[in-house]
Every structure is written in C-alpha cells, then in structure tokens.
Amino acid sequence: MNVFVIGIGLIGGSLAKDIKSTQEDVTVYGIDSNDTHLAEAKELGIIDKKATYQDLQLADMVIVSIPVDVMVTEIPKILDAVPEDCVVFDVGSTKALICKTLESHPKRRNFLACHPISGTEFSGPSAAINDLFRDKTNIICEVELTAFKLQEKALQIFQAIGMRIRYMNPEAHDKHIAYVSHLSHISAFMLGKTVIEKEKNERDIFDMAGSGFESTVRLAKSSPAMWTPIFKQNKENVVETLDEYIQNLTAFKELLLQDDYEGIYNEMNNTNKIKGILKGIPLNKK
Amino acid sequence: MNVFVIGIGLIGGSLAKDIKSTQEDVTVYGIDSNDTHLAEAKELGIIDKKATYQDLQLADMVIVSIPVDVMVTEIPKILDAVPEDCVVFDVGSTKALICKTLESHPKRRNFLACHPISGTEFSGPSAAINDLFRDKTNIICEVELTAFKLQEKALQIFQAIGMRIRYMNPEAHDKHIAYVSHLSHISAFMLGKTVIEKEKNERDIFDMAGSGFESTVRLAKSSPAMWTPIFKQNKENVVETLDEYIQNLTAFKELLLQDDYEGIYNEMNNTNKIKGILKGIPLNKK
C-alpha cells in the first residue's frame, strides 16, 4: 500500500509511524512545503520517499495534515490527482469549511473528513511519536458522502492504531470542539501572556511556578501558524465560547469583590465534578 | 526527633513521608480535626502516633498544613504550646496575613513562614506521595524574624527532601503567587464551568476532549475548602490578576471580531516564549 502524507509534522508524522508499525507492505511517501522538515522526516525513517503531487497517481491513501486554511486550497487539487480507489482524509481541527468547499467536487466520494483528537504542544517531524492515537477519538463527518469501500480502507487503519470512531455533522463538530479544544488554547495563551507581562523578571516565574501553572499554560506552547487559521475558520463558535468564559470569570471576580465566599466555594464545588468526567481521558506524555 | 504534622493531607502527608525516609530516629505525630483522615494516615504509615495539642510539649518540629484561614487562629495556640527549641513552620499559599497575625506573638522566633510550591490536584492523606518536593521551590518569608538555630533545623529538612530555597517578603510573595498559582486555578475552574454548562451531555465532553483540555482544566479538581480562604486572604492581588486576564481575553476576542489574524498570530507567537521559561519546571505526575 502506498500511503502519502502531506504535511509531515506532529500529526502526519505520528500517523505515518503508527501505520508503518501496524501495516505490512506499506511505503510512506512524504510531501511537505518545508524541505528541511521533509529531509528530517526521511532521516528519522518516518517516510520512505520524498514525493510531489505528480506522484499522487500511485496513492492508495493520502493523509492531509497541513494548516486548515491551506487544506481548503490543496485538498481539491489532491483529489484531482489521485486514482479512483484512493481515499484521502484530513486531520483538521475545523470541519465545516472543508466539507462545504468539497461538496460539489467530482471526487467528493474519495474524501473522508476526519479529526483525530490527539496531539501534544510540540510541532514538526521530530515531535512525531508512536501510539499518539491509542484510545483517542476520531471524529468523522459526513461519512455518507464517502464511498463505502474507501470508508472501510480508512477505518481499518484507524482501528489498527487504536482509535475510537464517533460520527458527527461538521457544524456540531465545530461547535463542540470550540469548547473542549479551541477555548482551552486561548485560555492558556492568555494566561501565559498575563503572567509574562507582569513578571518581566522571568527568573521569578521560573522560581515560583509549580506544576499547576505548567499544566494550565502548557497549550501556550502550541504553533501560532497552525492555530491562527483554526480560530479564523471557527470564529463564530470561538467568539461565543470566549464570551461565556469571560462572563464566568467576571462573575467570579464580582463574588470576590462582594466578599461572597460561600458563592466562591459553590462555584468551585460545582465544577469539581469535572473529576468524574475527565477520568476517562487518557493523557499523552512525551 | 519528634515531628508533629497538623493537617495530614496531600502536603502535610507528603512532607511526613519524605521526612521519615530521609531522617533517622524520627517519630511523626499526627493531629487532624478529621478523625477519618487521622486513622487513614496511621494505617498508611504516614504518621506513627495520633496526638493532640497537649502533646505539643514533646515537639522538636511542627508542620502546619491546614487551610490558611484556620492557620490564623491555630498557629498562635500552637506556638503557645511548643517548647523553646521547637520550630513551627506553615506551608500556606498566602503569607501576608499570617505574618501580620504573628508579628507580636511572644514566640514569633519559633515560627518560620514557608510556602513549598508543589502539589497535585488531589487531597487527603491518600494523596500523599514521596518526593513531591524534589527540585521544587520553598519560599521563606521574614526569615530574619526566626531564631537562627531554628532556621537551621528547618533548612536541614528542606535540603534533605530536595527543595530550593528562595527568600521573599510576604507582600511580594502574595503578589507574585497570585499570577503564577492563584490565577491558574481560577482560569481552570472557570474553563471547567464554561464547558460543563455548555455540554450538558457529559458523554460529549468525554468523547471530544483530548489531553489538551485535560491538562488545561486539571486544577479545577482542586479542593474548594482549601482554595476559598486563599482567594479571600489574597483578594486584592487576585482581583488585579483577574482584571488583567479578562482584559487580555477580551482583546483577543476583539482581534477575532475585527478579523485581525496577523494580530492573533502575534499574540500567540509572543506568548510562545513561555516554552523557554517553563523548561525548568519539573512536573509531578501521580
């Protein structure tokens, strides 16, 4: 099987590693606009061969793991170039725009809209790790628009690398993911900003910050190049989550200003139930 | 050496474990208002004997690890009860009020104001773990008000369990810690609240939340009984950090509403330097 990975970073590279370790007779071809990353991926053994769009005629499967704004222009071209029995799937953190963009593409049935929910705060081919997707959820949108045999081909891979599948429409995906992923990133970035602005003396942060701060701010290490287009594409939902988050923070501040410590206790106590909800989420540690 | 631990939870229990494993001839006495916790600590071998304030006359060292509002009423009584050569130190997350409360206590020289910056989101004696303090910072306030020999006695323990020491005045401590610890907790609690409110169907959170959300919201599992008095005592600083955090979130939202994606990219890119700053913070995993 010839698997093409377009964009060999954390996600594309980790998928390539898992596919190589779970499938027999696989050749992984890499395409990347960044020549250094491509060479690094080859050297690390993540890909077997460097390739270009001309080689896509050889593809049995294409994984598109590039920023979501570039997907919108590239996936139509990729679909044009692949053979009839090739499945092309993406891994983007937004689903509505890409699904809308491709709705009348003559090869829409070759495309499977996916969002494997996993990652770390690191980027590039050197961030690729084995087993990143084990026990994680892969959200598939508009599955009925993909040819059944090509769904099967992709699902066999997702199963082999340990993913759970959940089906959802693109609008529901973008709305939910704004809460459980996009808002977390903004919350972490702005927490990092607030602390850096105040603590000009970085030594103070280093000395006083415990593992609690590190954990809460971890996502502020994420790639701006990847996240800017995600926030752009999901602007409406993200603004809504931000409004609610800011409202909740402001209400907490008001309780403090009014010395309503019973209210503050209750706010925290009611949120403690997140313990039970989170129990099932496996953590990735690098 | 007779070490008394008053409040056998995550911090008091972990200190007891480390002291037992690094010091010879230590007997750990436990005092706790919660009889179940006390029995549990005895059963787990964290303490050797249950005790009361009457036994404090035997103490060489007293560790006070109780909520910061209770410290203000209890530490004066504890100081009254201990012998002349006993050092009493606290582990509270606020330092100004306790230092002010004790400033004219006749045994002020027996007290060392400490804040070992370490912890997990769990509580109670069963949360106590070994080596929780290794390579972590212990902030000591108003060291000059503690008898030199008693400073030495406590420092020998801090050194043995692997802590780095940093000296600071109580007001500076409370101001800095509001940014690197207290704000992180509120940020996590309100993130948890925002998501729980929206996602009434908890199954959706569970399915869609990745390790990024789990990490950002981790501190929302913390104990409201411990945190409410911390926010109360550090109200002024906490309100200031919350104001700045809310301002930064609002500005980010405005950039989104204005479609200023270059601005959004820059906000994230400028905060990415947190990577370098955090590199030195060791993580505790339970």
GROMACS .gro file of C-alpha atoms in nm, chain A residues 115 117-121 123 136-137 139 164 166 168 172-177 179-181 183-199 201-225 227-228 231-233 235 238-246 248-253 256-259 261-262 264-285, chain B residues 115 117-121 123 136-137 139 164 166 168 172-177 179-181 183-199 201-225 227-228 231-233 235 238-246 248-253 256-259 261-262 264-285:
model
  226
  115HIS     CA    1  -1.049   1.493   1.317
  117ILE     CA    2  -0.842   1.434   1.864
  118SER     CA    3  -0.492   1.391   1.991
  119GLY     CA    4  -0.170   1.584   1.998
  120THR     CA    5   0.094   1.743   2.211
  121GLU     CA    6   0.207   2.104   2.227
  123SER     CA    7   0.539   2.054   1.629
  136LYS     CA    8  -0.836   0.861   2.138
  137THR     CA    9  -1.147   0.969   1.948
  139ILE     CA   10  -1.450   1.233   1.468
  164ARG     CA   11  -1.245   0.512   1.870
  166ARG     CA   12  -1.753   0.897   1.651
  168MET     CA   13  -2.099   1.387   1.373
  172ALA     CA   14  -2.190   2.010   1.550
  173HIS     CA   15  -1.821   1.919   1.542
  174ASP     CA   16  -1.711   2.281   1.509
  175LYS     CA   17  -1.945   2.394   1.788
  176HIS     CA   18  -1.840   2.128   2.042
  177ILE     CA   19  -1.471   2.144   1.960
  179TYR     CA   20  -1.549   2.442   2.387
  180VAL     CA   21  -1.329   2.143   2.454
  181SER     CA   22  -1.027   2.241   2.245
  183LEU     CA   23  -1.119   2.770   2.414
  184SER     CA   24  -0.858   2.576   2.615
  185HIS     CA   25  -0.589   2.703   2.381
  186ILE     CA   26  -0.695   3.067   2.408
  187SER     CA   27  -0.731   3.033   2.785
  188ALA     CA   28  -0.373   2.901   2.807
  189PHE     CA   29  -0.227   3.157   2.564
  190MET     CA   30  -0.384   3.449   2.751
  191LEU     CA   31  -0.281   3.307   3.090
  192GLY     CA   32   0.076   3.287   2.960
  193LYS     CA   33   0.052   3.642   2.827
  194THR     CA   34  -0.088   3.780   3.155
  195VAL     CA   35   0.189   3.624   3.360
  196ILE     CA   36   0.472   3.715   3.120
  197GLU     CA   37   0.355   4.077   3.106
  198LYS     CA   38   0.355   4.104   3.482
  199GLU     CA   39   0.661   3.903   3.561
  201ASN     CA   40   1.181   3.910   3.554
  202GLU     CA   41   1.150   3.562   3.407
  203ARG     CA   42   1.351   3.415   3.688
  204ASP     CA   43   1.057   3.488   3.919
  205ILE     CA   44   0.822   3.284   3.704
  206PHE     CA   45   1.068   3.002   3.689
  207ASP     CA   46   1.120   3.000   4.063
  208MET     CA   47   0.762   3.035   4.172
  209ALA     CA   48   0.569   2.845   3.911
  210GLY     CA   49   0.473   2.496   4.017
  211SER     CA   50   0.346   2.211   3.809
  212GLY     CA   51  -0.007   2.353   3.832
  213PHE     CA   52   0.088   2.660   3.632
  214GLU     CA   53   0.288   2.450   3.388
  215SER     CA   54  -0.010   2.225   3.323
  216THR     CA   55  -0.259   2.510   3.284
  217VAL     CA   56  -0.036   2.706   3.047
  218ARG     CA   57   0.100   2.408   2.851
  219LEU     CA   58  -0.104   2.474   2.538
  220ALA     CA   59   0.050   2.822   2.508
  221LYS     CA   60   0.348   2.645   2.353
  222SER     CA   61   0.135   2.547   2.052
  223SER     CA   62   0.209   2.661   1.697
  224PRO     CA   63   0.058   3.001   1.602
  225ALA     CA   64   0.082   2.906   1.231
  227TRP     CA   65  -0.386   2.780   1.533
  228THR     CA   66  -0.447   3.116   1.363
  231PHE     CA   67  -0.960   3.037   1.503
  232LYS     CA   68  -1.036   3.215   1.174
  233GLN     CA   69  -1.242   2.928   1.036
  235LYS     CA   70  -1.456   3.239   1.452
  238VAL     CA   71  -1.492   3.060   1.931
  239VAL     CA   72  -1.625   3.410   1.997
  240GLU     CA   73  -1.930   3.255   2.166
  241THR     CA   74  -1.718   3.036   2.395
  242LEU     CA   75  -1.493   3.333   2.476
  243ASP     CA   76  -1.796   3.544   2.567
  244GLU     CA   77  -1.918   3.278   2.809
  245TYR     CA   78  -1.572   3.223   2.956
  246ILE     CA   79  -1.519   3.596   3.011
  248ASN     CA   80  -1.785   3.337   3.411
  249LEU     CA   81  -1.450   3.494   3.506
  250THR     CA   82  -1.616   3.830   3.558
  251ALA     CA   83  -1.886   3.674   3.776
  252PHE     CA   84  -1.616   3.505   3.985
  253LYS     CA   85  -1.440   3.840   4.026
  256LEU     CA   86  -1.469   3.818   4.530
  257LEU     CA   87  -1.537   4.191   4.528
  258GLN     CA   88  -1.861   4.130   4.721
  259ASP     CA   89  -1.679   3.904   4.970
  261TYR     CA   90  -1.702   3.336   4.980
  262GLU     CA   91  -1.989   3.093   5.004
  264ILE     CA   92  -1.694   3.121   4.551
  265TYR     CA   93  -1.691   2.787   4.734
  266ASN     CA   94  -2.003   2.678   4.544
  267GLU     CA   95  -1.860   2.782   4.206
  268MET     CA   96  -1.557   2.561   4.266
  269ASN     CA   97  -1.752   2.279   4.424
  270ASN     CA   98  -1.992   2.260   4.130
  271THR     CA   99  -1.701   2.245   3.888
  272ASN     CA  100  -1.526   1.971   4.084
  273LYS     CA  101  -1.746   1.718   3.907
  274ILE     CA  102  -1.510   1.759   3.613
  275LYS     CA  103  -1.307   1.493   3.802
  276GLY     CA  104  -1.552   1.222   3.711
  277ILE     CA  105  -1.595   1.345   3.356
  278LEU     CA  106  -1.224   1.356   3.288
  279LYS     CA  107  -1.146   1.019   3.437
  280GLY     CA  108  -1.176   0.853   3.101
  281ILE     CA  109  -0.942   1.081   2.906
  282PRO     CA  110  -0.602   0.921   2.857
  283LEU     CA  111  -0.308   1.160   2.874
  284ASN     CA  112  -0.022   1.178   2.628
  285LYS     CA  113   0.309   1.240   2.788
  401HIS     CA  114   0.541   2.812   5.108
  403ILE     CA  115   0.543   2.535   4.589
  404SER     CA  116   0.437   2.187   4.496
  405GLY     CA  117   0.124   1.980   4.491
  406THR     CA  118  -0.119   1.786   4.282
  407GLU     CA  119  -0.491   1.837   4.230
  409SER     CA  120  -0.634   1.592   4.856
  422LYS     CA  121   1.073   2.250   4.388
  423THR     CA  122   1.099   2.598   4.536
  425ILE     CA  123   0.961   3.039   4.957
  450ARG     CA  124   1.546   2.500   4.660
  452ARG     CA  125   1.408   3.147   4.794
  454MET     CA  126   1.100   3.699   4.982
  458ALA     CA  127   0.595   4.026   4.727
  459HIS     CA  128   0.514   3.657   4.775
  460ASP     CA  129   0.139   3.717   4.773
  461LYS     CA  130   0.162   3.942   4.466
  462HIS     CA  131   0.373   3.704   4.255
  463ILE     CA  132   0.190   3.390   4.361
  465TYR     CA  133  -0.010   3.535   3.897
  466VAL     CA  134   0.166   3.200   3.883
  467SER     CA  135  -0.069   2.999   4.102
  469LEU     CA  136  -0.490   3.287   3.865
  470SER     CA  137  -0.416   2.945   3.708
  471HIS     CA  138  -0.665   2.787   3.945
  472ILE     CA  139  -0.942   3.036   3.866
  473SER     CA  140  -0.868   3.007   3.495
  474ALA     CA  141  -0.905   2.628   3.516
  475PHE     CA  142  -1.217   2.637   3.736
  476MET     CA  143  -1.395   2.879   3.505
  477LEU     CA  144  -1.287   2.685   3.194
  478GLY     CA  145  -1.435   2.373   3.350
  479LYS     CA  146  -1.753   2.562   3.437
  480THR     CA  147  -1.791   2.706   3.086
  481VAL     CA  148  -1.757   2.366   2.923
  482ILE     CA  149  -1.980   2.180   3.172
  483GLU     CA  150  -2.254   2.444   3.133
  484LYS     CA  151  -2.250   2.410   2.757
  485GLU     CA  152  -2.201   2.040   2.729
  487ASN     CA  153  -2.434   1.578   2.775
  488GLU     CA  154  -2.119   1.475   2.959
  489ARG     CA  155  -2.057   1.198   2.712
  490ASP     CA  156  -1.975   1.465   2.453
  491ILE     CA  157  -1.704   1.613   2.671
  492PHE     CA  158  -1.560   1.274   2.740
  493ASP     CA  159  -1.554   1.180   2.373
  494MET     CA  160  -1.422   1.503   2.232
  495ALA     CA  161  -1.187   1.625   2.500
  496GLY     CA  162  -0.824   1.548   2.431
  497SER     CA  163  -0.529   1.565   2.662
  498GLY     CA  164  -0.501   1.939   2.593
  499PHE     CA  165  -0.831   2.011   2.763
  500GLU     CA  166  -0.748   1.770   3.045
  501SER     CA  167  -0.422   1.948   3.114
  502THR     CA  168  -0.570   2.299   3.099
  503VAL     CA  169  -0.861   2.213   3.327
  504ARG     CA  170  -0.669   1.987   3.567
  505LEU     CA  171  -0.661   2.236   3.855
  506ALA     CA  172  -1.044   2.252   3.853
  507LYS     CA  173  -1.028   1.928   4.051
  508SER     CA  174  -0.869   2.113   4.345
  509SER     CA  175  -1.029   2.138   4.688
  510PRO     CA  176  -1.274   2.431   4.732
  511ALA     CA  177  -1.226   2.413   5.111
  513TRP     CA  178  -0.886   2.743   4.791
  514THR     CA  179  -1.173   2.961   4.915
  517PHE     CA  180  -0.867   3.370   4.747
  518LYS     CA  181  -1.016   3.553   5.046
  519GLN     CA  182  -0.678   3.631   5.201
  521LYS     CA  183  -0.833   3.907   4.736
  524VAL     CA  184  -0.622   3.803   4.279
  525VAL     CA  185  -0.872   4.065   4.160
  526GLU     CA  186  -0.587   4.250   3.989
  527THR     CA  187  -0.467   3.939   3.805
  528LEU     CA  188  -0.825   3.855   3.706
  529ASP     CA  189  -0.874   4.206   3.568
  530GLU     CA  190  -0.564   4.172   3.351
  531TYR     CA  191  -0.654   3.820   3.238
  532ILE     CA  192  -1.009   3.927   3.143
  534ASN     CA  193  -0.629   4.006   2.758
  535LEU     CA  194  -0.909   3.762   2.671
  536THR     CA  195  -1.134   4.049   2.566
  537ALA     CA  196  -0.860   4.198   2.349
  538PHE     CA  197  -0.810   3.857   2.183
  539LYS     CA  198  -1.183   3.838   2.116
  542LEU     CA  199  -1.113   3.793   1.618
  543LEU     CA  200  -1.419   4.016   1.568
  544GLN     CA  201  -1.205   4.256   1.363
  545ASP     CA  202  -1.064   3.967   1.156
  547TYR     CA  203  -0.546   3.743   1.214
  548GLU     CA  204  -0.199   3.892   1.196
  550ILE     CA  205  -0.389   3.694   1.664
  551TYR     CA  206  -0.079   3.527   1.524
  552ASN     CA  207   0.142   3.781   1.701
  553GLU     CA  208  -0.038   3.739   2.033
  554MET     CA  209   0.030   3.365   2.024
  555ASN     CA  210   0.380   3.399   1.886
  556ASN     CA  211   0.481   3.642   2.161
  557THR     CA  212   0.347   3.403   2.425
  558ASN     CA  213   0.530   3.104   2.277
  559LYS     CA  214   0.840   3.215   2.467
  560ILE     CA  215   0.676   3.056   2.770
  561LYS     CA  216   0.838   2.738   2.631
  562GLY     CA  217   1.182   2.850   2.734
  563ILE     CA  218   1.063   2.985   3.067
  564LEU     CA  219   0.885   2.667   3.163
  565LYS     CA  220   1.162   2.434   3.059
  566GLY     CA  221   1.300   2.427   3.411
  567ILE     CA  222   0.978   2.339   3.592
  568PRO     CA  223   0.967   1.972   3.684
  569LEU     CA  224   0.624   1.812   3.664
  570ASN     CA  225   0.464   1.593   3.926
  571LYS     CA  226   0.268   1.305   3.788
   0.00000   0.00000   0.00000
